[in-house]
Coordinates of C-alpha atoms and ligand atoms in Angstrom, one line a residue:
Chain A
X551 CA 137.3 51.5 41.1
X552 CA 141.2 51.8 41.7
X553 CA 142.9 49.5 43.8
X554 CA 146.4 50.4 45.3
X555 CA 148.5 47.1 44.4
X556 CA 150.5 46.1 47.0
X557 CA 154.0 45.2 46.1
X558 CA 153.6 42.2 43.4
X559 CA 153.6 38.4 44.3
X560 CA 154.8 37.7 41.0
X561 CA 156.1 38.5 37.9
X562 CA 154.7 36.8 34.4
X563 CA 157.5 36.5 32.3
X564 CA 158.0 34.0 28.9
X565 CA 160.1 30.9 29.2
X566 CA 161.3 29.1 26.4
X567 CA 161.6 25.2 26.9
X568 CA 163.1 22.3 24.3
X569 CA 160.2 19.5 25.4
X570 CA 160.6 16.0 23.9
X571 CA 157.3 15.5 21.2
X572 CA 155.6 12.5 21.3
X573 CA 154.4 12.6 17.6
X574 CA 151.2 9.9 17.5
X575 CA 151.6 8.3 14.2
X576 CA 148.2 5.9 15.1
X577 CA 145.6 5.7 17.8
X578 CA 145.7 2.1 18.9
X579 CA 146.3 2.4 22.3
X580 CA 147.3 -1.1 22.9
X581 CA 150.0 -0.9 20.2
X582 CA 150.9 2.6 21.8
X583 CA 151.0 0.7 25.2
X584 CA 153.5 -1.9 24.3
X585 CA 155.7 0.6 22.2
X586 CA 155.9 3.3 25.4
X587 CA 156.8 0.3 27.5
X588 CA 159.9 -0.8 25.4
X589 CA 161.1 2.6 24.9
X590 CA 160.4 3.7 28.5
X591 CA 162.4 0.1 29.4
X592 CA 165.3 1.4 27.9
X593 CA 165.9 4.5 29.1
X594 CA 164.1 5.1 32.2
X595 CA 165.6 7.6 33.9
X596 CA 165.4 9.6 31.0
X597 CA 161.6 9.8 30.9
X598 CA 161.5 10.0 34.6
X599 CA 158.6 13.3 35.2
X600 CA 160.3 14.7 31.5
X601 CA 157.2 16.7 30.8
X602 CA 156.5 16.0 27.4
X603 CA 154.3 17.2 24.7
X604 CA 151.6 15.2 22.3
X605 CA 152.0 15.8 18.8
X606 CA 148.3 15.6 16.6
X607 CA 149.4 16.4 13.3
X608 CA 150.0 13.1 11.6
X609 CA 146.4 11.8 13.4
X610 CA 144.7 15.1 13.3
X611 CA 141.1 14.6 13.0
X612 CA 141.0 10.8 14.3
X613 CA 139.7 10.4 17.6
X614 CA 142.1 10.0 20.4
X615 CA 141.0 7.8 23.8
X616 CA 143.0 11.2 25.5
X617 CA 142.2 9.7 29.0
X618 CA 143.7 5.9 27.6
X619 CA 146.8 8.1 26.4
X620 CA 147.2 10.4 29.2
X621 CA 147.2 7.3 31.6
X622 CA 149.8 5.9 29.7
X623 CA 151.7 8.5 29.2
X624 CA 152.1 9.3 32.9
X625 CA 152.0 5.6 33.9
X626 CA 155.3 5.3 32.2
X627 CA 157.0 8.6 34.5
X628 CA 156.2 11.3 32.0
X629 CA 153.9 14.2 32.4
X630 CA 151.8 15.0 29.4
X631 CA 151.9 19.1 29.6
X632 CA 149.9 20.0 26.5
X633 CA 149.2 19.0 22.5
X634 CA 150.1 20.7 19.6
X635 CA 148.2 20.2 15.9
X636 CA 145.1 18.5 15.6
X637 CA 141.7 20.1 15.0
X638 CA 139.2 21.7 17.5
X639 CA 137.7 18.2 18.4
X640 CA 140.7 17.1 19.6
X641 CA 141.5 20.2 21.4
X642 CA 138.3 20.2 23.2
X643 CA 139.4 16.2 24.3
X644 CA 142.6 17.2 25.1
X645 CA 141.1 20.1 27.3
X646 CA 139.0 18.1 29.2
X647 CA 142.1 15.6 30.3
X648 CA 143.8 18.9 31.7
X649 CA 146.3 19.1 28.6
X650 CA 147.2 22.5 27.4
X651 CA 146.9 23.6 24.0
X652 CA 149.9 24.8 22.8
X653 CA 150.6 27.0 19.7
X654 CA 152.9 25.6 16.8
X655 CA 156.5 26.2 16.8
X656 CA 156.2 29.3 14.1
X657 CA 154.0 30.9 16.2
X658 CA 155.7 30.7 19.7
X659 CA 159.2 31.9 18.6
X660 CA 158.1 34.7 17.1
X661 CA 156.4 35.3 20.2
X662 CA 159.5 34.8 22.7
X663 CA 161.2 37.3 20.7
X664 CA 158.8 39.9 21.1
X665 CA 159.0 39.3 24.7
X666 CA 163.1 39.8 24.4
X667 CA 162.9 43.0 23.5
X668 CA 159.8 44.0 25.8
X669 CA 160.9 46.0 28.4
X670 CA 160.1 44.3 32.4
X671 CA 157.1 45.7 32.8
X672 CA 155.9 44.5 29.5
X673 CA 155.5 41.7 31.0
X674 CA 151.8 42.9 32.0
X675 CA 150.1 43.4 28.8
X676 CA 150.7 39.9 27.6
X677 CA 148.0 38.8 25.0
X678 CA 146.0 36.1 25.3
X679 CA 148.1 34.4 22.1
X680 CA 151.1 34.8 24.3
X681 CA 149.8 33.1 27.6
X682 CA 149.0 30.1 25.5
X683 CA 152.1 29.9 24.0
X684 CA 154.1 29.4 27.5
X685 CA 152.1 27.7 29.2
X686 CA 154.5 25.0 30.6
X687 CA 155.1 24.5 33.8
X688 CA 158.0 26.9 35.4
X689 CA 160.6 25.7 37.0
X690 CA 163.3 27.4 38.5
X691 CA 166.4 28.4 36.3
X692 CA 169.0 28.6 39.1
X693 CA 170.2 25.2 40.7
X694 CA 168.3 24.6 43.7
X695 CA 169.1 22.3 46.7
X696 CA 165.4 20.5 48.0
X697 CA 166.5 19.4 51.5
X698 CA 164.5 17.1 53.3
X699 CA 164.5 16.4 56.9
X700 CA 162.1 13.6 57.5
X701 CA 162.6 10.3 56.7
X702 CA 161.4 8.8 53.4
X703 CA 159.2 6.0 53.5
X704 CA 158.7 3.0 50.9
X705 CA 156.4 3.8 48.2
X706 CA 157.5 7.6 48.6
X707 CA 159.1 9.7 45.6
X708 CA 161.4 12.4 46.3
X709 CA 162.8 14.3 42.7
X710 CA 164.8 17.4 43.0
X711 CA 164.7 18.6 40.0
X712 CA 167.6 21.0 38.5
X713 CA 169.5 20.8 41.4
X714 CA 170.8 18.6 44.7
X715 CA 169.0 16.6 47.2
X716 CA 170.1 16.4 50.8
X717 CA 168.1 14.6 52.9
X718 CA 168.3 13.8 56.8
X719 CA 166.4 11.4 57.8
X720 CA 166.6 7.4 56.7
X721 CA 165.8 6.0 53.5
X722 CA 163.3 2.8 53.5
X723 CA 163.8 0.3 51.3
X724 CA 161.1 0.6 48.8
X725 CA 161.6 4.3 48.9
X726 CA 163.2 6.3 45.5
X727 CA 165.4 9.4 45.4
X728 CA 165.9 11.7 42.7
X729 CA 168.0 14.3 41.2
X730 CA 169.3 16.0 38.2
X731 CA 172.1 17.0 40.3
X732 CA 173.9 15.4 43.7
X733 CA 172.3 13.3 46.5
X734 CA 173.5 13.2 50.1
X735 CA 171.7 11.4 52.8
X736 CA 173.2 11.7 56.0
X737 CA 171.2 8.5 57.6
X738 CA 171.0 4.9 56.3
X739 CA 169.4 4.6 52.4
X740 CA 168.0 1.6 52.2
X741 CA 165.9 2.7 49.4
X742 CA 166.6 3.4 45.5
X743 CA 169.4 6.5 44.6
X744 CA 169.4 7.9 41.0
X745 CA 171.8 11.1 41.0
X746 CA 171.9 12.7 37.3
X747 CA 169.1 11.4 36.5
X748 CA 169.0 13.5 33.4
X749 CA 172.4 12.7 32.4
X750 CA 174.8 14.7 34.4
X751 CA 178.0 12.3 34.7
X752 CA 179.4 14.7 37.4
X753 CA 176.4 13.9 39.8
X754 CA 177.3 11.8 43.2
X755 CA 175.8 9.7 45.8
X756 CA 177.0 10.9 49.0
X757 CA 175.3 8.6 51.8
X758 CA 176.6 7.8 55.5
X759 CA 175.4 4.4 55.1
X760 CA 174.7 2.5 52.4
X761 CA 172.7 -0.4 52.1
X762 CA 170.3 0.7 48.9
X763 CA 168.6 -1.3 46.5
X764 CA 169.9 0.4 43.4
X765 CA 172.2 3.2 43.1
X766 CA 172.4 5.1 39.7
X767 CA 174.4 8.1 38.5
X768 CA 172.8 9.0 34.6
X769 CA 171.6 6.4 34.3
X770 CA 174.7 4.0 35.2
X771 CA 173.0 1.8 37.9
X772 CA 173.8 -0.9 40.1
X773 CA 171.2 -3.1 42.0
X774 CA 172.1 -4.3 45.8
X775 CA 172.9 -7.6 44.9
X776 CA 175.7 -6.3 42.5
X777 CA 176.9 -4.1 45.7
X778 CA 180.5 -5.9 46.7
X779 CA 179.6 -6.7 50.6
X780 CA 182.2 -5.3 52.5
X781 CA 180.6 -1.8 51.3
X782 CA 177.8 -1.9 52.8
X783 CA 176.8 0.0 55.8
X784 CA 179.5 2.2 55.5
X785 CA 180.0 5.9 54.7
X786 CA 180.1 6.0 50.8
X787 CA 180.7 8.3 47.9
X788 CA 179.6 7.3 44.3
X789 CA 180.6 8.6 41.4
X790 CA 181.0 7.7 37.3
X791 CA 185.1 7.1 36.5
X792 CA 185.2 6.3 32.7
X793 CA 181.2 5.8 32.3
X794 CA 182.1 3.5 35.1
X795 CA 180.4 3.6 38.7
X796 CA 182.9 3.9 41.1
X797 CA 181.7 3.4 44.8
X798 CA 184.4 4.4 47.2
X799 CA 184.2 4.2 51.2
X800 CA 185.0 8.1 52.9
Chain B
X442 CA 137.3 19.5 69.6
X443 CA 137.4 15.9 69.9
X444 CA 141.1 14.3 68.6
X445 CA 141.1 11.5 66.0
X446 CA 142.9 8.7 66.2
X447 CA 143.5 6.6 63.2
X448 CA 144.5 2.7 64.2
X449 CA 146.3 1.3 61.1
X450 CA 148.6 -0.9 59.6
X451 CA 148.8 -1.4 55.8
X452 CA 148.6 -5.5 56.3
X453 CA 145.6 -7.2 57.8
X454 CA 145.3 -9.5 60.5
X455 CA 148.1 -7.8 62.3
X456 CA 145.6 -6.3 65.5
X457 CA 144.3 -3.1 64.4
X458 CA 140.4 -4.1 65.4
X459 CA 141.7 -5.7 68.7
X460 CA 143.7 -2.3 69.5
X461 CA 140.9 0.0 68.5
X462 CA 138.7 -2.0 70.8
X463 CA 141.3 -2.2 73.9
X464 CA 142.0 1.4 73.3
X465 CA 138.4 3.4 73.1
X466 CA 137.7 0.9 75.9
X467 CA 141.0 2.1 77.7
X468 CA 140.2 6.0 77.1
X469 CA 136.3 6.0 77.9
X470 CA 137.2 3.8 81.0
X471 CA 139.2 6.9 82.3
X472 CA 136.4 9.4 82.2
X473 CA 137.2 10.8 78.6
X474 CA 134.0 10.6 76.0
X475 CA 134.8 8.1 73.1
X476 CA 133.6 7.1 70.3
X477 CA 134.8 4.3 67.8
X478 CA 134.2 4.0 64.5
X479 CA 134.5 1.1 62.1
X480 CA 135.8 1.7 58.7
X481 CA 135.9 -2.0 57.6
X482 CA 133.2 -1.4 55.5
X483 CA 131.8 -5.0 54.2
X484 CA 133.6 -6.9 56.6
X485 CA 132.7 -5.2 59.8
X486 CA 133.8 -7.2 63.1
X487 CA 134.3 -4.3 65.5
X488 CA 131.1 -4.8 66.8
X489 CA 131.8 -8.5 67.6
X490 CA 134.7 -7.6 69.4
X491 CA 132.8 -4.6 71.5
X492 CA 130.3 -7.2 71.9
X493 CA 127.2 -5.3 70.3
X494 CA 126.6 -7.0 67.5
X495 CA 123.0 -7.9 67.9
X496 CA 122.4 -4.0 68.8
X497 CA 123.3 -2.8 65.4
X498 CA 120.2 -1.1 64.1
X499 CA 122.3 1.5 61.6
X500 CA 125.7 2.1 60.7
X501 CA 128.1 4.2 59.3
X502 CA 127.2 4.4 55.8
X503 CA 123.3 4.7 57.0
X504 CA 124.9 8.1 58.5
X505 CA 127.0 9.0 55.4
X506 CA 123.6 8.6 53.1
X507 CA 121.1 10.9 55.8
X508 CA 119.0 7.5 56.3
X509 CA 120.1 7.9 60.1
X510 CA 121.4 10.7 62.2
X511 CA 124.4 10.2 64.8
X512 CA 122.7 9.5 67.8
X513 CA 120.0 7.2 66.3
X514 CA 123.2 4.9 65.2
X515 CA 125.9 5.9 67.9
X516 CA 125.1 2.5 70.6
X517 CA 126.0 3.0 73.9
X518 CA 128.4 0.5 75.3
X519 CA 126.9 -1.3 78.1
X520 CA 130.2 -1.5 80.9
X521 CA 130.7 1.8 80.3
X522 CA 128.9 5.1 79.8
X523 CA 131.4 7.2 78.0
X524 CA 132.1 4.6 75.0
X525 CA 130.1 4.8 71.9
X526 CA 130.8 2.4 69.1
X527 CA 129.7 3.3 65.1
X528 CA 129.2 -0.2 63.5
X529 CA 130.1 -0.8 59.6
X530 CA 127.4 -1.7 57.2
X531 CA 128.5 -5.4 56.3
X532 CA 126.2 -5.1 53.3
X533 CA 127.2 -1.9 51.9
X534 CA 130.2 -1.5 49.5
X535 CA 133.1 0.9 50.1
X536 CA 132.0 3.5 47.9
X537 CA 129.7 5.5 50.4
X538 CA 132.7 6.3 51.9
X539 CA 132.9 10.1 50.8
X540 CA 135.8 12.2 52.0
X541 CA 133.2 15.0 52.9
X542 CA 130.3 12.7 53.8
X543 CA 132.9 11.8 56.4
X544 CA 134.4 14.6 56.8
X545 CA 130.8 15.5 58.1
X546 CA 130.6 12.9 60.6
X547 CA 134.1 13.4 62.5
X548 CA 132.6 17.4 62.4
X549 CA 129.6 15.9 64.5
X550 CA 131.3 13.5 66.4
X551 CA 134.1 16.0 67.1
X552 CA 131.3 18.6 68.9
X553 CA 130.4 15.8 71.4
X554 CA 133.5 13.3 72.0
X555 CA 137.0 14.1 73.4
X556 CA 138.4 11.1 71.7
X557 CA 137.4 9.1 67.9
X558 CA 139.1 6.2 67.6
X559 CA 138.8 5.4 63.6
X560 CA 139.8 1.5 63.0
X561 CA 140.7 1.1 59.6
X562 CA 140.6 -1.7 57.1
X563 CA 143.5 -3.7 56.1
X564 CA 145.2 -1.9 52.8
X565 CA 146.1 1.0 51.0
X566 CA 142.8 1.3 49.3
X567 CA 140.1 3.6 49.7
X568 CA 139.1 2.7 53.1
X569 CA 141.8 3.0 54.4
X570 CA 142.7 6.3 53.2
X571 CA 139.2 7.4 54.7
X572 CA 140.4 6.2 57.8
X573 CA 143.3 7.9 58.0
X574 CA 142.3 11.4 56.4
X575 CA 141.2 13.5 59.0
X576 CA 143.3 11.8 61.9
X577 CA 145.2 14.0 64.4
X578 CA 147.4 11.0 65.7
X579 CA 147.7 7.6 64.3
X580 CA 148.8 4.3 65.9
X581 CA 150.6 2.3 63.6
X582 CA 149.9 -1.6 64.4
X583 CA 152.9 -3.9 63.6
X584 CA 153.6 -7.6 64.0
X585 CA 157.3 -8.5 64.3
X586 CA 157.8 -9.5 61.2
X587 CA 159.4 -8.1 57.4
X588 CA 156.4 -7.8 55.6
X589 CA 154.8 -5.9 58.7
X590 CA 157.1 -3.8 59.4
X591 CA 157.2 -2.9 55.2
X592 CA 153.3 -2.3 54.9
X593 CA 153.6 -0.3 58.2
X594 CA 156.7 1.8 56.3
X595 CA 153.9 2.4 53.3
X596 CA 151.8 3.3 55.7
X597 CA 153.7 6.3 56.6
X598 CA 154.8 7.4 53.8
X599 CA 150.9 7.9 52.9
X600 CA 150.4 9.7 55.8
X601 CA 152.8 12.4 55.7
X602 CA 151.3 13.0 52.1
X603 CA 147.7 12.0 51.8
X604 CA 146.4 13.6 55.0
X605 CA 144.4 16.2 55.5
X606 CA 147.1 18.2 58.1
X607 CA 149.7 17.2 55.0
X608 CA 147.4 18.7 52.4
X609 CA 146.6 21.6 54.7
X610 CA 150.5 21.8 55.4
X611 CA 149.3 21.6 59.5
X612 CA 151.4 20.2 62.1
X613 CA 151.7 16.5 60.6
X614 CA 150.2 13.7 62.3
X615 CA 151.3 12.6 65.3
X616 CA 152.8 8.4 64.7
X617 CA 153.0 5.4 67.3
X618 CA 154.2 2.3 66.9
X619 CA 152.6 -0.3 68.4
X620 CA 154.4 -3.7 68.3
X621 CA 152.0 -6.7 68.6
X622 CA 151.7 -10.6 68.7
X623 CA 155.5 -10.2 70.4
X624 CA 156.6 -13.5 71.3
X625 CA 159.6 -13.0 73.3
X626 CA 160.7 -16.4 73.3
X627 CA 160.9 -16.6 69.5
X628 CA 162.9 -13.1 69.8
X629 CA 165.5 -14.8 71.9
X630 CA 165.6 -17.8 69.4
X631 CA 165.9 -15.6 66.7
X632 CA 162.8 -16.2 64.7
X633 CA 161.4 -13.3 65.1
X634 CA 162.0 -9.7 65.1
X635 CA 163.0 -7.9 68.0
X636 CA 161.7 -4.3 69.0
X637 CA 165.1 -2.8 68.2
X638 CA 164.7 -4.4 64.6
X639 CA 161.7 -2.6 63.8
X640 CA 162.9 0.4 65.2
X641 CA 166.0 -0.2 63.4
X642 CA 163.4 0.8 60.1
X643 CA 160.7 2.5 61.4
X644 CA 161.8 4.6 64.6
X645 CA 159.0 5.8 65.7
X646 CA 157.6 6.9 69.4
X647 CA 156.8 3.3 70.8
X648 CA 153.6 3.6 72.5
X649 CA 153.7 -0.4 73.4
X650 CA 154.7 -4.1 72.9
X651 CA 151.7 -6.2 72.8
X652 CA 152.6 -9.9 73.6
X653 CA 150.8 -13.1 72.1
X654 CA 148.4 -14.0 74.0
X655 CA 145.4 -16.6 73.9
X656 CA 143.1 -14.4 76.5
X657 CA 142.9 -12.0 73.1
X658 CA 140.9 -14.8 70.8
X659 CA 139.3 -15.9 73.9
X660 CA 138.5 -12.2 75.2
X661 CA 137.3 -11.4 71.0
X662 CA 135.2 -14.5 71.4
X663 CA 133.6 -13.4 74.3
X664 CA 132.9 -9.7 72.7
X665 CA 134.9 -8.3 75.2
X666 CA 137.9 -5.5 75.0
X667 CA 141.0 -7.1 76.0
X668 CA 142.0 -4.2 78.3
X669 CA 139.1 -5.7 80.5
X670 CA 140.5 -8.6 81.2
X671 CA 143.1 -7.2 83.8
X672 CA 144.6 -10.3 84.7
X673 CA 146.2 -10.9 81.1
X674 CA 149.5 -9.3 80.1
X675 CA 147.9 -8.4 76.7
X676 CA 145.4 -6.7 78.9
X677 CA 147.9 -5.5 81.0
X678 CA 150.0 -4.0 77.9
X679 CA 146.8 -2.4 76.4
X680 CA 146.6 -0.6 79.6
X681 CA 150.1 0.8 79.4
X682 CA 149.4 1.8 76.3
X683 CA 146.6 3.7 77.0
X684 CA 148.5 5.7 80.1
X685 CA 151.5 6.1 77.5
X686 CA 149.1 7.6 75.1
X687 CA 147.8 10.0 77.7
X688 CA 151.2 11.3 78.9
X689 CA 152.1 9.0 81.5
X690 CA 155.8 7.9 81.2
X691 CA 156.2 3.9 81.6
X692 CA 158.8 1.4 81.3
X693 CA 157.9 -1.0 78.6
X694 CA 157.0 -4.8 79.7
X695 CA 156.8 -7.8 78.3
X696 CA 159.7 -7.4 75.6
X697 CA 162.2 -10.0 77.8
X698 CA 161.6 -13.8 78.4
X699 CA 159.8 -14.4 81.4
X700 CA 160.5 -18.0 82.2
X701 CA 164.5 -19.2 82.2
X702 CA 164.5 -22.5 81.6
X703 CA 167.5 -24.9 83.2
X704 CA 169.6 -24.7 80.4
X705 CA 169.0 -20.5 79.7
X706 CA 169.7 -20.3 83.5
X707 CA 172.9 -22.8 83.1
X708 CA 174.3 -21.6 80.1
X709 CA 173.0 -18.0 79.7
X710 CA 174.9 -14.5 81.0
Ligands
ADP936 N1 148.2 -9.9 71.0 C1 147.6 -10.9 70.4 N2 147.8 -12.2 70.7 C2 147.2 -13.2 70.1 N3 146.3 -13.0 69.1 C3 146.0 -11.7 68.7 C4 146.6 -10.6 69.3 N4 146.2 -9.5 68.7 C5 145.3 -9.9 67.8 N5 145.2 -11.3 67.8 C6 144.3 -12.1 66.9 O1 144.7 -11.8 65.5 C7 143.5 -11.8 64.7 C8 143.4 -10.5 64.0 O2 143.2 -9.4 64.9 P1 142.4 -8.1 64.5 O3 142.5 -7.2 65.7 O4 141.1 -8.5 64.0 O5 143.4 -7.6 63.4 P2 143.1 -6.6 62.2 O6 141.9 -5.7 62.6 O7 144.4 -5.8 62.0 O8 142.7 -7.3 61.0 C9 142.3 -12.1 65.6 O9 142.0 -13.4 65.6 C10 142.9 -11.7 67.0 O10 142.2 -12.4 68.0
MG937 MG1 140.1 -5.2 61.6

């Protein structure tokens, strides 16, 4: 039977995407535990929802306590997407903790290129070999603006990622904002601000008043107690001058 | 289609049971058909507070597991016809608590009540979040004080995600603040928060201001809802609430000092 498609929802196109690789070099998870922790420690904001991809090749064929890794791993801010090496025993573990098997790096390029040179409509008779090769998650190419018009309570995450957050309502302490690119908030932020967050110097902290906990643009933070007093609850900019954070009432 | 009301808090302590109690109490005693249910499960003291503790035959989790239907553990207040309170099991651990087991049992109870008045466990732990899942409105109980006010913050910010209208994307649930143990007096002093402080954070629709009160122990003691006991402010505030909650439009009481002393009256405005 022939069914009329309606106009199409979506399109399935390839994406190619430079993901850090965590290469495991051992399986002891408590060693693994203490070495995520001292990396994570010094560069947060860097591993902050990075997906990032698990390397078997050095450890193929040992087992791997995925769950114990996966935990880790996202414990610390990142999101394990997929692994790449490693025998069918370990892709079968891997499977079950929702990772993605992903092809080696030989493999995939040649892939992508095909897809260059496909025409659009290509796009439909992707191979099976091709659909494992992208599957990471999508995100939108173009700079985006996530606006928020509610206000943020503690314990809540907001991440706008590849692009600007603008958000409405109040900040609670206790609450955390995030964006590779700007942040406005046009209410009192209590809570945490980390504009840049993967390294864009140009990013700002735009808020109409500020009394956060932490402010951070790429990583260059400062905590409220390090806050000069006579800037607080007032209409703010914040921006990096030199690698230095510059905070400078409107 | 009954609607669910979630009374929570985040901190413990803070007059979520009494509030559940004074509110079903409130609601059934105006005609509508309530039921309240207590999701303190291991530490139940709704019943002791409704004042049916020695008519407990089966609970909550004995509905959750099929080992009793609704109406076998449903018991029928005794002042008032249209109030029906679901004890907790106290021997039971948290883990019968099923999001579709009760999911299931709001279904039921939503057929036959206008109102289900869920009163949650202190926390942000699994209780709780059963509590709060399939609420329409929530009350959001708050003591004047920081680490109130914080958990209460939490409290929201779980809501607007870990909800079934958020997970549904629904019309969110609808939040009340409801400001108890207010000591007016300790306000003035400046000991204790003041109802523009915590709106100052959590700005919310203010559905009341519960003072302190002794006739709340005494009333809890007695197994009796504190809304009955008409002749107490806290009663008195309870019974605002209620009207607020129903649409009525009141001025809030009991947020200024009632008694000037000599020297307020000599040396105050
Ligand atoms: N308005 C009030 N004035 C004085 N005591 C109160 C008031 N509200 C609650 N209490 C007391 O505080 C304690 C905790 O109340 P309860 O309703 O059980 O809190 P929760 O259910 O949040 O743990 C009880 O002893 C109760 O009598
Ligand atoms: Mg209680």
């Amino acid at each position: 039977m022939d069914i009329a498609a309606p106009h199409s929802q979506f399109e399935l196109k390839a994406g190619t995407f430079t993901l850090p690789l965590l290469r495991l070099l051992d399986t002891n998870m408590d060693a693994m535990a203490e070495q995520l922790s001292d990396t994570v420690e010094q560069a947060e904001n860097f591993f902050h929802n990075t997906p990032v991809v698990i390397d078997l090749n050095d450890i193929s064929g040992i087992t791997v306590e995925f769950p114990m890794l996966v935990g880790l791993i996202r414990g610390h801010g990142m999101i394990p997407v997929g692994v790449r090496g490693g025998t069918t025993a370990q892709h079968e573990a891997a499977e079950m903790m929702g990772l993605a098997i992903l092809a080696d790096n030989r493999q995939s390029s040649r892939t992508i290129s095909r897809h260059k040179s496909d025409s659009k409509s290509g796009s439909r008779s992707n191979s099976q070999s091709d659909a494992q090769s992208n599957v990471v998650p999508i995100k939108p190419e173009a700079l985006t603006t996530t606006l928020v018009n509610k206000p943020i309570r503690s314990g809540q995450r907001i991440y706008a990622q590849g692009g600007d957050l603008v958000i409405l309502g109040q900040v609670s302490s206790g609450a955390e904002l995030m964006a590779d690119g700007h942040i406005h908030v046009y209410a009192p932020l209590r809570g945490r601000a980390l504009a840049g967050v993967k390294g864009n110097e140009n990013a700002r902290i735009f808020c109409r008043d500020l009394q956060a906990e932490l402010i951070s643009i790429a990583g260059h933070y400062r905590t409220s107690e390090n806050i000069d007093t006579r800037l607080r609850d007032q209409p703010v900019q914040i921006y990096l001058e030199d690698h230095i954070l510059r905070i400078e009432i409107f | 289609m009954a609607r669910i009301i979630v009374i929570t808090s985040g901190k413990g302590g803070v007059g979520k049971t009494t509030t559940s109690s004074a509110l079903a109490m409130g609601l059934a005693l105006r005609g509508h058909r309530t039921a309240v249910i207590d999701f303190d499960v291991g530490l139940r003291n709704l019943d002791l507070v409704m004042g049916c503790e020695r008519r407990v035959v089966y609970d909550f989790v004995n509905v959750l597991n099929s080992e009793a239907n609704l109406t076998q553990a449903l018991i029928k207040d005794k002042r008032c016809e249209n109030l029906f309170i679901l004890p907790a099991s106290q021997t039971r651990d948290k883990s019968s608590l099923k999001r579709e087991g009760v999911g299931r049992v709001m279904e039921e109870l939503s057929r036959g009540f206008d109102y289900v008045v869920c009163d949650s466990p202190a926390g942000i732990e699994h209780g709780a979040m059963m509590a709060m899942y399939y609420a329409d409105d929530a009350i959001i109980v708050t003591n004047p004080e920081i680490s109130s006010v914080r958990d209460s913050d939490r409290m929201l910010g779980i809501l607007a995600g870990k909800s079934r209208r958020a997970e549904t994307a629904a019309t969110p649930i609808r939040e009340y603040l409801l400001l108890s143990r207010y000591d007016p007096e300790r306000v003035q002093r400046g000991d204790m928060m003041s109802v523009d402080d915590v709106q100052e954070i959590l700005s919310l629709e203010l559905l009341g201001v519960v003072p302190e009160s002794k006739a709340v122990l005494t009333a809890s003691n007695a197994g009796t809802p504190i809304i009955l006991d008409k002749e107490s402010d806290a009663g008195q505030a309870y019974s605002d609430v209620v009207k607020r909650y129903l649409g009525e439009r009141l001025p809030h009481r009991f947020i200024e000092t009632t008694k000037k002393g000599l020297l307020n009256r000599l040396f105050g405005e």
